[in-house]
Coordinates of C-alpha atoms in Angstrom, one line a residue:
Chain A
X6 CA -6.3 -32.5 14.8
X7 CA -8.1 -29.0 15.6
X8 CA -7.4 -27.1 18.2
X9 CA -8.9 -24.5 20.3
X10 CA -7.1 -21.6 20.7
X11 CA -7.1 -18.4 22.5
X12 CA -6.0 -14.9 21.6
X13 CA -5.4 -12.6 24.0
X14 CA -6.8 -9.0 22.9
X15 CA -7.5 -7.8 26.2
X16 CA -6.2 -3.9 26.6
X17 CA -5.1 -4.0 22.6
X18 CA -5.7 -0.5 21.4
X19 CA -3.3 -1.6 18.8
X20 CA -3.5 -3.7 16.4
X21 CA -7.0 -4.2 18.1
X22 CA -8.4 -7.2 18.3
X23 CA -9.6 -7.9 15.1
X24 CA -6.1 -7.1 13.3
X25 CA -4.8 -10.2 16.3
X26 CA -7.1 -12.5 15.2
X27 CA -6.3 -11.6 11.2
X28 CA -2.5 -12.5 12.3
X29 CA -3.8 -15.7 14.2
X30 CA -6.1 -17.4 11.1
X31 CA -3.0 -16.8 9.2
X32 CA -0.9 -18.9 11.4
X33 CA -4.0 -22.0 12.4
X34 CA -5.3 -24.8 10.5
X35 CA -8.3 -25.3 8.9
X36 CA -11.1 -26.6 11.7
X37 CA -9.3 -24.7 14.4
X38 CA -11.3 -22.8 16.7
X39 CA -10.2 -19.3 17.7
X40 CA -11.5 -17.5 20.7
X41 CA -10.7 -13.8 20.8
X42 CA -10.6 -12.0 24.1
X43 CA -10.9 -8.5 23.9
X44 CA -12.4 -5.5 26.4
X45 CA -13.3 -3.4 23.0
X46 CA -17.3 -4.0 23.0
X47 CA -16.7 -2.8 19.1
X48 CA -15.4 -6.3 18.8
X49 CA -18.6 -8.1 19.4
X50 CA -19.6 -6.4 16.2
X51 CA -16.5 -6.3 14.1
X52 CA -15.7 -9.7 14.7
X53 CA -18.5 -11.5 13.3
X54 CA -18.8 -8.8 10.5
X55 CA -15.4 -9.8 9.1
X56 CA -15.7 -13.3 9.8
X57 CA -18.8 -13.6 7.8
X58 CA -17.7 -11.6 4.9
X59 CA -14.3 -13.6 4.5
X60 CA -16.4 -17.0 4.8
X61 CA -15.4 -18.3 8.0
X62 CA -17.9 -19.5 10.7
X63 CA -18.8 -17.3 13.5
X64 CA -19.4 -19.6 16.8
X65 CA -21.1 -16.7 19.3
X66 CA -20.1 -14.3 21.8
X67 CA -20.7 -13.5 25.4
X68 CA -19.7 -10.9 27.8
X69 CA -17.7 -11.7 31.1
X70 CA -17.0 -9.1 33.7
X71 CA -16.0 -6.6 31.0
X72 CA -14.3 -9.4 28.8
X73 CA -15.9 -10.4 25.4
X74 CA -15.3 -13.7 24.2
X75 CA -15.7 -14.0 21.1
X76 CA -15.4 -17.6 19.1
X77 CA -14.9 -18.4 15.4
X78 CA -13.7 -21.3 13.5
X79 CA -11.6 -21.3 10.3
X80 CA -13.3 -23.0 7.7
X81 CA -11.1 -22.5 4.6
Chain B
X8 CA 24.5 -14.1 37.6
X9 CA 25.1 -14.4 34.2
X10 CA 22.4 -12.5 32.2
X11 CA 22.3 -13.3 28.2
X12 CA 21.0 -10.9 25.4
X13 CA 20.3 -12.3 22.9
X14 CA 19.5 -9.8 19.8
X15 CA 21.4 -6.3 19.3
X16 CA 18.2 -4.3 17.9
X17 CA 16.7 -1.9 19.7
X18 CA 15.6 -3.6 22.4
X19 CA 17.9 -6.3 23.7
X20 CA 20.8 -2.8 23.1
X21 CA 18.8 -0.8 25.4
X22 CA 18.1 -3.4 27.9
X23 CA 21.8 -4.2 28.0
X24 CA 22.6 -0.7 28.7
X25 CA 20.3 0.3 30.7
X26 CA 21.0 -3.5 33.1
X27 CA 25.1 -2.4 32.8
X28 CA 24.4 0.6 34.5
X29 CA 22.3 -0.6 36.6
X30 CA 24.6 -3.7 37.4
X31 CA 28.2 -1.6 37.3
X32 CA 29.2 -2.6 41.2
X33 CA 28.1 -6.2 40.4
X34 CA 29.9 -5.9 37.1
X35 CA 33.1 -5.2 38.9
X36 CA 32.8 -7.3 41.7
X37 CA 32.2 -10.3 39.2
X38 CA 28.5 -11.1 40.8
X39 CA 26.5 -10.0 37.0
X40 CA 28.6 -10.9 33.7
X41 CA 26.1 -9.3 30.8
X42 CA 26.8 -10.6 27.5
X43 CA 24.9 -10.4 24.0
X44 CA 25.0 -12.3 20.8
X45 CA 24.0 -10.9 17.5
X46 CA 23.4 -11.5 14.0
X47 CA 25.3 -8.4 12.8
X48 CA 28.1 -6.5 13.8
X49 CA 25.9 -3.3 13.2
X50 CA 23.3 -1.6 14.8
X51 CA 20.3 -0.8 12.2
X52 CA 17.9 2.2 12.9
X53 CA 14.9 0.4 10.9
X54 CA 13.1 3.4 11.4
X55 CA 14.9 5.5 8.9
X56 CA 13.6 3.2 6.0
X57 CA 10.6 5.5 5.7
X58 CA 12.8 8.2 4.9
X59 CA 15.3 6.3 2.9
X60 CA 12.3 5.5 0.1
X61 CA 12.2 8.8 0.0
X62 CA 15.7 10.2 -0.5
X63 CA 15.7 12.0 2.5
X64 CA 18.0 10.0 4.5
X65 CA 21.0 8.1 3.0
X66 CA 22.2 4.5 4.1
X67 CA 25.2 5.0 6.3
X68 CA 23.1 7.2 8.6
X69 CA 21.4 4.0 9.6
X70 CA 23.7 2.4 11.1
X71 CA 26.8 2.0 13.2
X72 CA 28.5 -0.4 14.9
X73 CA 26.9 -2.0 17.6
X74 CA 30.4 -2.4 19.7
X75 CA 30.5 1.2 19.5
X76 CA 26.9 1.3 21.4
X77 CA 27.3 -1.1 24.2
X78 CA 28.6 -0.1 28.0
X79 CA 32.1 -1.1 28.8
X80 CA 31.4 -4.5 30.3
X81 CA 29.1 -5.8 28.4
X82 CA 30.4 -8.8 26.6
X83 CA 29.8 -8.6 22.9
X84 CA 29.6 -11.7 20.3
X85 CA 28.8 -11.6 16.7
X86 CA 27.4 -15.5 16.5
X87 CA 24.2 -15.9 16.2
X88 CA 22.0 -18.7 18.6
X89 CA 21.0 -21.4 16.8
X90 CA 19.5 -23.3 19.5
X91 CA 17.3 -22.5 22.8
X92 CA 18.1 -25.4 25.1
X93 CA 16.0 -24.1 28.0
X94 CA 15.6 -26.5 30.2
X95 CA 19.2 -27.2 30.6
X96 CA 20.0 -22.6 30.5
X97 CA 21.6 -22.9 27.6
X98 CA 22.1 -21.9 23.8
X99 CA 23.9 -22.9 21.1
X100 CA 25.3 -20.9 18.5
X101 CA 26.4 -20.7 15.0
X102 CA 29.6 -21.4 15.5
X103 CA 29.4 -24.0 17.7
X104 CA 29.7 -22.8 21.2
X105 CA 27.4 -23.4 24.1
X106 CA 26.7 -20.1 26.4
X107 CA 24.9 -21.0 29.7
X108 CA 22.9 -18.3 31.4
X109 CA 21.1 -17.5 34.4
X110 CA 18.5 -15.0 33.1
X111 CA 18.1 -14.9 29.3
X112 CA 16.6 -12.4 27.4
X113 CA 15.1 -13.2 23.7
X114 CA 15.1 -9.9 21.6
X115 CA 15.5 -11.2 17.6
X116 CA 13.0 -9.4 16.1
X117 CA 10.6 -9.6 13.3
X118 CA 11.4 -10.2 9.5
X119 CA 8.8 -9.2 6.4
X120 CA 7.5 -12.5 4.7
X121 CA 5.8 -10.9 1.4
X122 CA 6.8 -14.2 -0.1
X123 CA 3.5 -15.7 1.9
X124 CA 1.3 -13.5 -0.4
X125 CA 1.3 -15.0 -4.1
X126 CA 2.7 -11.9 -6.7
X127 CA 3.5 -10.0 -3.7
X128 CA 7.1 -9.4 -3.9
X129 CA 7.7 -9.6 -7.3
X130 CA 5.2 -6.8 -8.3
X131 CA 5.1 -4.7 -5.0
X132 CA 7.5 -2.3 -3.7
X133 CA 8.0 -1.7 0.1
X134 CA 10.8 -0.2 2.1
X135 CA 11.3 -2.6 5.3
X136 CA 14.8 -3.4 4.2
X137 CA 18.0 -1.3 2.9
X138 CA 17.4 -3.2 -0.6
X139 CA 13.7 -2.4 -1.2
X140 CA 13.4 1.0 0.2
X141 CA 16.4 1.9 -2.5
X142 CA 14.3 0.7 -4.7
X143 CA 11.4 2.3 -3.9
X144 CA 13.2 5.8 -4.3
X145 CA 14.6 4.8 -7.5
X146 CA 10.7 3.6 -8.6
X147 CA 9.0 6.7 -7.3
X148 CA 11.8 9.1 -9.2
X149 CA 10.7 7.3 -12.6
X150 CA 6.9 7.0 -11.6
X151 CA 5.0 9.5 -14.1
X152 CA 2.0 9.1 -13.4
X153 CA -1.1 6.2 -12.7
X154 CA -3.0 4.3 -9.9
X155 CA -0.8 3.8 -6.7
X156 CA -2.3 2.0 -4.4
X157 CA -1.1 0.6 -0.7
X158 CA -1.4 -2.7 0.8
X159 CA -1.0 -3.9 3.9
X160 CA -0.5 -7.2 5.8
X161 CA -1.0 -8.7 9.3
X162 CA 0.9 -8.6 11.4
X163 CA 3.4 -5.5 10.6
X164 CA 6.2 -3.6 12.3
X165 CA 5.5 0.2 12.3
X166 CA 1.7 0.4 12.6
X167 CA 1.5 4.1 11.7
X168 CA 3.7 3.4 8.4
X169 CA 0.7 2.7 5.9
X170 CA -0.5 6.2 6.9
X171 CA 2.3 7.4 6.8
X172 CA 3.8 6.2 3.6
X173 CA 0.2 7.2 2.2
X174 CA 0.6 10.8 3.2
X175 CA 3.8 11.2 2.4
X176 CA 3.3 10.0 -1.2
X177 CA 1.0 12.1 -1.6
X178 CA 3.2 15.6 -0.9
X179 CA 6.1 13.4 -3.1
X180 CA 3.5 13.4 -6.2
X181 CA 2.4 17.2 -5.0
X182 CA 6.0 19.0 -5.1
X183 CA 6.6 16.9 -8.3
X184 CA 3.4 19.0 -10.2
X185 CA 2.3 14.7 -10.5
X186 CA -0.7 15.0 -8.3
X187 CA -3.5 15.7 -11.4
X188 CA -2.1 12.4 -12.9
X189 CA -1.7 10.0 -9.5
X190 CA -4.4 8.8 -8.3
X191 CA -3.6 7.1 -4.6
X192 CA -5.9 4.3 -3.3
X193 CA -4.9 3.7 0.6
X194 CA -6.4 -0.5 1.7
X195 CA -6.6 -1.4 4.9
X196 CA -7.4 -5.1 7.1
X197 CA -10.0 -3.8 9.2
X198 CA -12.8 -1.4 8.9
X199 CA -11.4 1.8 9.5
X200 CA -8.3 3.5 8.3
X201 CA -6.5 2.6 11.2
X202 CA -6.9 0.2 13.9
X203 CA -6.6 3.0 16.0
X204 CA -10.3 4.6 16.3
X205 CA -8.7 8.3 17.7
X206 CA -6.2 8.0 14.9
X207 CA -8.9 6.8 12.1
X208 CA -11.1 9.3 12.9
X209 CA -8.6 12.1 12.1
X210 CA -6.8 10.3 9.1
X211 CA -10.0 9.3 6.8
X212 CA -11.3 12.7 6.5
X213 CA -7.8 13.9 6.1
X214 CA -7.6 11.3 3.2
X215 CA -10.7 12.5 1.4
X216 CA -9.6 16.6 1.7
X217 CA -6.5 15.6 0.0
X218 CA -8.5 12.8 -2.7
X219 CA -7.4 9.7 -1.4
X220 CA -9.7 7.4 -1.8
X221 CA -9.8 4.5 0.9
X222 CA -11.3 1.1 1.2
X223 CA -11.3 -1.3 4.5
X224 CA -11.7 -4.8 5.1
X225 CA -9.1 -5.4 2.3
X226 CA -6.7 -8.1 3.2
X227 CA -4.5 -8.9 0.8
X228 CA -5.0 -12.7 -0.9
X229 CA -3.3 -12.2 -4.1
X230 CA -1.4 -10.2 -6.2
X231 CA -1.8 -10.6 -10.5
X232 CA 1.4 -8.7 -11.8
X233 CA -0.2 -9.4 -15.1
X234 CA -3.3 -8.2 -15.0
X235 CA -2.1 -5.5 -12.1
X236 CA -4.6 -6.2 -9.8
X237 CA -4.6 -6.9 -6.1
X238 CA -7.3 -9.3 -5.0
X239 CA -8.8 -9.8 -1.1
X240 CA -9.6 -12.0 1.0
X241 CA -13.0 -10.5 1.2
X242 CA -13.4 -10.8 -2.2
X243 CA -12.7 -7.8 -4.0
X244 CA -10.6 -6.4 -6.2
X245 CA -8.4 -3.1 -7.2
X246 CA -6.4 -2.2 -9.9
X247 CA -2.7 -0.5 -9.5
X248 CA -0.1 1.1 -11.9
X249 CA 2.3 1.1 -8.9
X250 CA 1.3 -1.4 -6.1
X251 CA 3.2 -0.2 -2.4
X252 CA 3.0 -2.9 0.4
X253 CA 3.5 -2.9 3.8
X254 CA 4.0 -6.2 4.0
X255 CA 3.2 -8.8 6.8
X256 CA 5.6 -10.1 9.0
X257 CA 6.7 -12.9 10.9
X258 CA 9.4 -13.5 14.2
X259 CA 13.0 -14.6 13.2
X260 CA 12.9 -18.1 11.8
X261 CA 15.4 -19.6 14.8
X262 CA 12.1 -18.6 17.0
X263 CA 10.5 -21.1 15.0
X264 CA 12.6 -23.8 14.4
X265 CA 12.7 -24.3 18.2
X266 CA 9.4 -24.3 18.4
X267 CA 9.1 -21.1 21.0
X268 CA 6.0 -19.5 19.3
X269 CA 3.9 -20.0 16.4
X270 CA 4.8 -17.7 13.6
X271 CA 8.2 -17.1 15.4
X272 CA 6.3 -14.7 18.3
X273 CA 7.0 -16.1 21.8
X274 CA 3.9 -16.4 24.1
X275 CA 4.5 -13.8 26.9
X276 CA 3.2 -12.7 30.2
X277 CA 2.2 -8.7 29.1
X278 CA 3.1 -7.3 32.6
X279 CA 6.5 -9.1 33.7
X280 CA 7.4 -10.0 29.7
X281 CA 8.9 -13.8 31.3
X282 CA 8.2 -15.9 28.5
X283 CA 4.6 -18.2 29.6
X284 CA 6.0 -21.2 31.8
X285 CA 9.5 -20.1 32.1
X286 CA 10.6 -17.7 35.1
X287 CA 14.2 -16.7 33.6
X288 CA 13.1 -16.2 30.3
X289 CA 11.8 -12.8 29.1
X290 CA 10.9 -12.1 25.7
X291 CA 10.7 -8.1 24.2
X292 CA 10.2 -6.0 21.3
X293 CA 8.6 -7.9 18.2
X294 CA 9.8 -11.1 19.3
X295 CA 6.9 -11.1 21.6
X296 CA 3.1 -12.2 20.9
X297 CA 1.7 -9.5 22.9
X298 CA -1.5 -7.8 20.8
X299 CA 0.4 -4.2 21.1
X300 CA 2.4 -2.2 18.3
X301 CA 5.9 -3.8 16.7
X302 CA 7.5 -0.9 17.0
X303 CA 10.6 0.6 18.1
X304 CA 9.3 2.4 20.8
X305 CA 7.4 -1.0 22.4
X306 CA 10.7 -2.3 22.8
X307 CA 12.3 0.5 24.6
X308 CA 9.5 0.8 26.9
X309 CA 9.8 -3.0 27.5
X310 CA 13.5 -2.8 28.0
X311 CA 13.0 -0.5 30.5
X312 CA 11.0 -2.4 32.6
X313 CA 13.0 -4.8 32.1
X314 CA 16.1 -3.4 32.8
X315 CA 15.0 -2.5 36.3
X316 CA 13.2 -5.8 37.1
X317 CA 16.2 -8.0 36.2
X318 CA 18.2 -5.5 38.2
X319 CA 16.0 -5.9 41.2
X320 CA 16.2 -9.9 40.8
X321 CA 20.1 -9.6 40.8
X322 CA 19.9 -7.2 43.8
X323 CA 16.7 -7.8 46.0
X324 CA 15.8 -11.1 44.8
X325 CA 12.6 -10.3 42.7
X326 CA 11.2 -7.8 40.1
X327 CA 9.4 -4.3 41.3
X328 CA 7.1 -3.2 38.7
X329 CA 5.1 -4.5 35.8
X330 CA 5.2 -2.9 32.2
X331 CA 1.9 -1.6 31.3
X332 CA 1.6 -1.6 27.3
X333 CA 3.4 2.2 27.0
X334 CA 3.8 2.0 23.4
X335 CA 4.6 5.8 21.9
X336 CA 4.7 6.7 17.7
X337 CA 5.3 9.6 15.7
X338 CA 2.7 9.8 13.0
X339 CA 4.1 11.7 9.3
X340 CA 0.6 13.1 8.4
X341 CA 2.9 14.3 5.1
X342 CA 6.7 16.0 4.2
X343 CA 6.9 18.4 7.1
X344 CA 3.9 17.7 9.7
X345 CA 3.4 15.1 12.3
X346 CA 1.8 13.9 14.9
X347 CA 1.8 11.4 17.9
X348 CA 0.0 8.9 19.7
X349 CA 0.4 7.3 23.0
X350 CA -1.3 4.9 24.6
X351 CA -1.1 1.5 27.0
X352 CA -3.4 -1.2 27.9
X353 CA -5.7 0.9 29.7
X354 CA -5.2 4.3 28.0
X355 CA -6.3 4.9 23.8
X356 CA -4.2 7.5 22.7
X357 CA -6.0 10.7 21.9
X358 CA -3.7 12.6 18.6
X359 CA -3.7 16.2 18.3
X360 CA -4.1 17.9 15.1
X361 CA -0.2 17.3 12.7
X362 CA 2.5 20.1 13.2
X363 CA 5.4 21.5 11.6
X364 CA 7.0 21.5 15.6
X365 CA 6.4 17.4 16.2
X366 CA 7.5 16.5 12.4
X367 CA 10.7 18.4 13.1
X368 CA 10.9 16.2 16.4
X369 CA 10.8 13.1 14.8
X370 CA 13.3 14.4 12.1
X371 CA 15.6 15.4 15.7
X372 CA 15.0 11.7 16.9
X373 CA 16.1 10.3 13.8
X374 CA 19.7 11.7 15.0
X375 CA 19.3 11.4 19.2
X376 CA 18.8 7.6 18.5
X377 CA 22.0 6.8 19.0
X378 CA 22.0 8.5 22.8
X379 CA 18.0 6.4 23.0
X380 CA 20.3 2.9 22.2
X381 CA 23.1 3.7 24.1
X382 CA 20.3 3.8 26.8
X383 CA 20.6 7.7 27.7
X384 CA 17.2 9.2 26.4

């Protein structure tokens, strides 16, 4: 059954955001969703970039009080 | 109270020191018992395994024996826990024995998996153990010449060692008169050279002045011994003659087995470090699933914190300050230069340019360890 699950980037300098949610696709199932949170605006960008070059779907983003939440699902 | 450690790295040695201390009246009164059960009867400085794959620092420096490092007091076991029975305060350990606890603190650390990447182990070499890093030395004193090129996984302990392996293969190839012949190819998960942006933006054009070539967005997917090529996940590919991994890593498997975190990294509240849902629990150093460094230095910052918070709780009735993501590394930028950053959750680290004076630092640190464990520096 998929889940939806939340990784908590917010203040990671490093790894960053991104290398979190590398670590987290490695460890969910296929069909999971993954929301990132991060306060890195960079991620908004370099979220969706390395989604869509890997092949997984990119859900949408959206900005909360300095917070971007970013959503993906793994596909493969 | 009865406070358990459990872990005798870096940061369930330091928090135990630093809490015996703290704790010395109680201690003697008999109102805080401290005790700690390891895996190993020795203390290993992991750090020195950069060095070691480079023949600069020899085995027996890496350790000693973790008795040896502990305050008076504190009540140490080699017998590993098997079993986390938290709702009852509890563990269980290897041999048997069940150790109740007041306050526990989880501090087991993080093991390399290259065995999760298909040809990684068998055609790689890496130095996150005593074993491979020996082998790594003995690899690079034969290597004559070819493609080197560096991988690296998610999530690793050490996040300056892939630029610092890279650089400091490159002045190993330089004083050998090999540099003409080794071409060094540096990959990296995300797209920079670092995750880092302050540290990227000083080590890619350091890479190109010394003709490393560099390519992000690689994450390792496969490795072909045969036809010695590494493949990504983003679909590319890159030939080596010499493959060096910095490979990914997981929590300690007993993590898993009880089913604390996935991928043996406990969920944990990034300011008080309590393990989520449990308020005598606390988790530190990689055992954690905070999104900061596994490193060394994360863990003594943590333990720290926590030293003085679980102090407070056994002597005021509550904890007094929050950790707030310090996280400080040394950065080899070759043989004999360094730099540093440090940074927490609200602060990106801002590097100055590699000296001579913070490479001999580090080199210092690799020795004042012991006073850092014993929970004096």
């Amino acid at each position: 059954m998929s889940e939806h699950k939340v990784i908590d980037a917010r203040g990671s300098f490093c790894p960053g955001p991104l290398m979190e949610l590398i670590a987290g696709m490695k460890l969910a199932q296929v069909g999971d969703e993954i929301e990132v949170l991060s306060t890195d605006k960079g991620s908004a960008d370099d979220i969706p970039e390395w989604i869509r070059k890997v092949g997984h779907d990119y859900l949408g983003s959206r900005e909360e009080g300095g917070v971007w939440h970013i959503t993906v699902k793994k596909t493969k | 109270m009865r406070i358990l450690i459990v872990g005798g790295g870096m940061g369930g040695t330091i928090l135990a020191n630093n809490l015996a201390r703290r704790l010395a009246p109680e201690m003697r009164s008999g109102k805080a018992r401290i005790s700690m059960l390891s895996a190993s009867e020795r203390h290993f400085y992991q750090p020195g395994l950069l060095y070691l794959a480079f023949g600069r620092i020899t085995p027996d420096e890496l350790y000693r024996d973790q008795a040896s490092l502990l305050e008076p007091g504190i009540e140490f076991r080699v017998d590993p826990v098997e079993e986390f029975m938290l709702d009852k305060n509890q563990v269980k350990t290897k041999s048997g024995k069940v150790e109740g606890y007041d306050i526990v603190a989880i501090a087991t650390g993080s093991r390399p998996v290259p065995e999760l990447i298909p040809g990684l182990a068998e055609n790689s070499e890496t130095f996150y153990t005593e074993e491979t890093a020996l082998r790594m030395f003995k690899r690079l004193r034969e290597f004559q010449g070819g493609r080197v090129v560096i991988a690296v996984g998610v999530p690793h302990k050490c996040p300056m060692a892939p630029l610092e392996i890279t650089f400091m293969l490159h002045d190993w190839f330089k004083d050998r008169g090999l540099n003409d012949k080794v071409k060094l190819h540096y990959t990296y998960p995300i797209g920079r050279v670092h995750s880092l942006e302050n540290v990227a933006k000083w080590a890619a054009p350091e890479m190109t002045r010394l003709g490393i070539t560099y390519e992000t967005l690689f994450n390792v997917k496969e490795v072909d011994g045969k036809a010695k090529v590494v493949r990504s996940e983003e679909g590319s590919e890159t030939p080596y003659d010499l493959l060096i991994s910095i490979p990914a890593h997981r929590g300690m498997e007993v993590i898993e087995k009880n089913k604390l975190g996935a991928g043996g990294f406990i969920p944990t509240h990034r300011n008080q470090l309590n393990m989520e849902g449990r308020s005598n629990v606390y988790v530190l150093g990689d055992t954690t699933n905070l999104p900061i460094s596994k490193a060394g230095s994360t863990a003594h910052f943590q333990a720290e914190a926590l030293g003085e918070n679980i102090a407070a709780i056994v002597k005021l009735g509550a904890p007094v300050r929050d950790y707030d993501g310090k996280v400080f590394c040394f950065i080899e930028a070759g043989k004999d230069r360094a730099t540093y950053a440090m940074f927490d959750y609200q602060n990106p680290p801002d590097p100055k340019a590699p000296s001579k004076a913070i490479h001999w630092f580090k080199m210092a640190y690799n020795k004042l360890y012991w006073t850092s464990a014993r929970g004096l520096l």
